[in-house]
Each structure stands twice: as C-alpha cells, then as structure tokens.
C-alpha cells in the first residue's frame, strides 16, 4: 500500500517513532553546523552582499514561488559554496519512496529538491507559506534522508554509514539537518537562519555549506 508521507506521518513525534529516529542536541554530532567554520574571503562576502541585495529587492515586491527562490537565492548560494563544481553532481528530484514494515507499507512524497552527490538534499519552498514553513517540510526531508542511506564498503573493512545532510529554505528562513543511519538512527537540526534580518546570517549559512562540503568530500 502506498500512502502519502504527510497523510501517514502528520507529526514529528510520529516520524521519530515510525522511522526509529532520535533527535540529538549533542554538539559533537553536528559540528558542521556550528564549529570549525571556515573564514570567508572578501570576494565571497561581496558576492553574498550582492545576492542578498537582489533577493531583498524582489522579496519587497511580494511573495516568491519556489522557482524564484531557487533562482535568486539557492542556486547562486550553492555556486558560491562550490556545490556545482567537481566532484559534486546535481540532479532534480520530485518524489521519494520509503518502505516500512518489511515492504508492507510504502510512503511517498513529492517536493521540489536538488540532490548533490547523493548526500546533500536541498528542499525549496514558497515564501508565501507561513513563517514556520521550513518546519512543515521537515517530515519530508527526514524521509528523503532516510530513503537514501549512505554506506561505505571499504575493501576488507567494515561497512560504515556516512551522514546525509539537508537544507530546507523558503528564502526567508534556512534550516540545516544532519542524519546518520546507524543502529541508533539519529538526526540533528541547526538553528533557523534568517537572511532577511542581517548579512551575517547569510555569511553563517555559507560557512556551514563549505564545512558540509568538506565533510561530504
């Protein structure tokens, strides 16, 4: 039986129970979101200032759809962070399927995302939704990360799980997610960044993206 994710799992508490997930606030679990962040070059700060100026201008004229948020903010931000350069490969996804209960139940969701190197998922929403809209996409984002376990099989070694990362944004707010699928599946969230409030918010976002890029590569 195939069921929509939002119908089958309407709350975060139920998602944690159904996916056997536990949220952690241990800073050591998600250092990419808060520690050892790289300093930005002057050229990067200038590029971010220009990006933000353009976004603020268009945003001041009204609400923005997903495609516009992607065009004005997300795509140039990923370009500055180096996610469009080798070894990263980009593909677009519109749906995800997650099988539960030994194949008896299949959860399916549809949302506009970019996938980079099968390990970093970018979820883009409309800015016209509520101020907490990044949270409305958290269930789908966790499902995407759960449906794509990253496992290393070193020659002669023991298989290990690599972390998966997600970035959820409606342009006004940006949230990062990290998930690791070991025997004890855990995930962590960053704070919500708000580029509308100050340029430093966007600087911090780029620093985290660059740190995540290092972790993935």
XYZ file of C-alpha atoms in Angstrom:
217
model
C 0.000 0.000 0.000
C 1.344 3.416 -1.000
C 0.483 6.324 1.301
C 1.453 9.990 1.156
C 4.052 10.858 3.783
C 2.017 13.779 5.094
C -1.038 11.550 5.490
C 0.738 8.629 7.113
C 3.015 10.686 9.353
C 1.431 14.036 10.268
C 3.716 14.905 13.206
C 7.409 14.904 14.028
C 6.819 12.669 17.052
C 5.225 10.036 14.838
C 8.040 10.340 12.295
C 10.588 9.644 15.005
C 8.612 6.616 16.155
C 7.937 5.184 12.681
C 11.460 5.795 11.363
C 13.071 4.727 14.664
C 14.748 8.135 14.787
C 16.001 10.123 17.756
C 16.920 13.771 17.738
C 20.178 14.711 19.406
C 21.412 18.116 20.557
C 24.940 16.862 21.165
C 27.205 19.483 19.588
C 29.741 16.762 18.732
C 27.168 15.090 16.449
C 26.695 18.110 14.162
C 29.956 20.089 14.223
C 29.380 21.094 10.590
C 26.578 23.329 11.808
C 28.401 25.278 14.454
C 32.146 24.699 14.941
C 35.400 24.921 12.995
C 33.675 27.038 10.371
C 35.868 28.449 7.633
C 36.549 32.155 7.294
C 35.041 33.761 4.213
C 37.139 35.579 1.644
C 36.346 39.195 0.872
C 35.166 38.198 -2.598
C 32.728 35.691 -1.078
C 31.301 38.304 1.265
C 30.899 40.730 -1.639
C 29.108 38.069 -3.692
C 26.786 37.317 -0.769
C 26.030 41.012 -0.250
C 25.031 41.331 -3.915
C 22.969 38.154 -3.740
C 21.161 39.419 -0.648
C 20.538 42.848 -2.188
C 18.835 41.282 -5.189
C 16.775 38.933 -3.059
C 15.638 41.702 -0.720
C 14.580 43.837 -3.677
C 12.492 41.097 -5.290
C 11.107 39.955 -1.934
C 9.999 43.509 -1.115
C 7.751 43.433 -4.181
C 5.784 40.398 -2.994
C 5.815 36.691 -2.139
C 8.086 34.423 -4.160
C 7.401 30.981 -5.637
C 9.803 28.052 -5.308
C 11.368 28.621 -8.719
C 12.110 32.252 -7.936
C 13.611 31.412 -4.543
C 15.805 28.847 -6.277
C 16.862 31.331 -8.966
C 17.540 34.308 -6.701
C 18.945 32.700 -3.567
C 19.567 28.963 -3.519
C 21.316 28.411 -6.840
C 23.799 31.304 -6.538
C 24.442 30.358 -2.902
C 25.288 26.780 -3.870
C 27.506 28.085 -6.679
C 29.480 30.300 -4.297
C 29.847 27.332 -1.909
C 31.287 25.195 -4.732
C 28.491 22.642 -4.973
C 28.281 22.984 -8.761
C 31.936 22.038 -9.215
C 33.643 18.598 -9.192
C 33.159 16.164 -7.554
C 29.559 17.218 -6.958
C 26.831 16.139 -9.352
C 23.373 17.697 -9.275
C 20.051 16.112 -10.065
C 16.462 17.196 -9.505
C 14.002 15.008 -7.627
C 10.237 15.303 -7.370
C 9.334 12.258 -5.297
C 10.641 9.870 -2.690
C 9.535 6.416 -1.569
C 10.290 4.880 1.800
C 9.411 1.244 2.539
C 8.363 0.280 6.063
C 7.153 -2.860 7.833
C 9.101 -5.283 5.643
C 7.623 -3.931 2.433
C 4.005 -3.855 3.579
C 3.819 -0.063 3.562
C 5.340 2.421 1.097
C 5.371 6.110 1.963
C 5.591 8.564 -0.909
C 6.077 12.306 -1.048
C 6.508 14.978 -3.693
C 8.525 18.126 -3.187
C 11.000 20.108 -5.265
C 14.569 19.300 -4.270
C 18.113 19.229 -5.547
C 20.406 16.336 -4.707
C 24.154 16.840 -4.646
C 26.445 13.789 -4.687
C 23.553 11.689 -3.282
C 24.417 13.010 0.160
C 23.137 16.591 0.340
C 19.447 17.317 -0.247
C 18.178 20.852 -0.833
C 14.445 21.413 -0.295
C 12.958 24.669 -1.599
C 9.545 26.034 -0.588
C 7.413 29.022 -1.497
C 7.987 32.153 0.559
C 4.216 32.745 0.652
C 3.783 29.976 3.218
C 3.831 30.607 6.974
C 6.866 31.861 8.844
C 7.409 28.304 10.094
C 7.238 26.773 6.621
C 10.699 25.266 6.877
C 9.314 23.107 9.672
C 6.411 21.937 7.502
C 8.948 20.326 5.155
C 10.959 18.642 7.914
C 8.996 15.367 7.766
C 9.543 15.046 4.007
C 13.195 15.998 4.394
C 13.774 13.312 7.018
C 12.028 10.824 4.717
C 14.353 11.768 1.841
C 17.411 11.280 4.005
C 16.052 8.004 5.405
C 15.304 6.658 1.918
C 18.906 7.199 0.798
C 21.274 5.571 3.290
C 24.909 6.323 2.561
C 27.051 3.260 3.243
C 30.779 2.858 2.635
C 32.068 -0.614 1.807
C 35.861 -0.387 2.220
C 37.817 -3.284 0.789
C 38.489 -5.727 3.582
C 36.923 -3.403 6.150
C 33.671 -2.982 7.991
C 30.793 -1.170 6.304
C 30.084 2.237 7.829
C 27.369 4.834 7.419
C 28.168 8.266 6.082
C 25.998 11.178 7.219
C 23.344 12.719 4.992
C 22.625 16.441 5.076
C 19.626 18.554 4.180
C 18.986 22.253 3.707
C 15.393 23.484 3.838
C 14.549 27.043 2.818
C 11.735 29.296 1.714
C 14.202 32.127 1.122
C 13.255 33.934 4.310
C 14.424 31.107 6.582
C 17.114 28.435 6.200
C 17.367 25.236 8.279
C 20.050 22.527 8.147
C 19.542 18.847 9.013
C 22.048 16.041 9.589
C 21.041 12.372 9.771
C 23.101 9.237 10.369
C 21.632 5.763 9.910
C 23.431 3.514 12.354
C 21.754 1.013 14.662
C 20.640 4.041 16.647
C 19.375 6.380 13.937
C 19.932 9.970 14.939
C 19.404 13.405 13.469
C 20.152 16.975 14.492
C 18.932 20.404 13.460
C 20.678 23.735 13.171
C 19.085 26.920 14.330
C 16.954 28.726 11.754
C 18.909 31.358 9.828
C 17.077 34.435 8.543
C 18.921 36.208 5.693
C 16.327 38.994 5.733
C 17.499 40.185 9.144
C 21.220 40.730 8.509
C 24.044 39.943 6.110
C 25.800 37.975 8.863
C 23.037 35.355 8.681
C 23.916 34.639 5.057
C 27.628 34.627 5.891
C 26.957 31.937 8.509
C 24.941 29.898 6.017
C 27.814 29.909 3.521
C 30.281 28.926 6.236
C 28.118 25.917 7.116
C 27.735 24.942 3.458
C 31.503 24.999 2.995
C 32.004 22.947 6.160
C 29.423 20.404 4.972
C 31.134 20.250 1.579
C 34.356 19.231 3.318
C 32.555 16.568 5.354
C 30.909 15.080 2.270
C 34.012 15.011 0.081
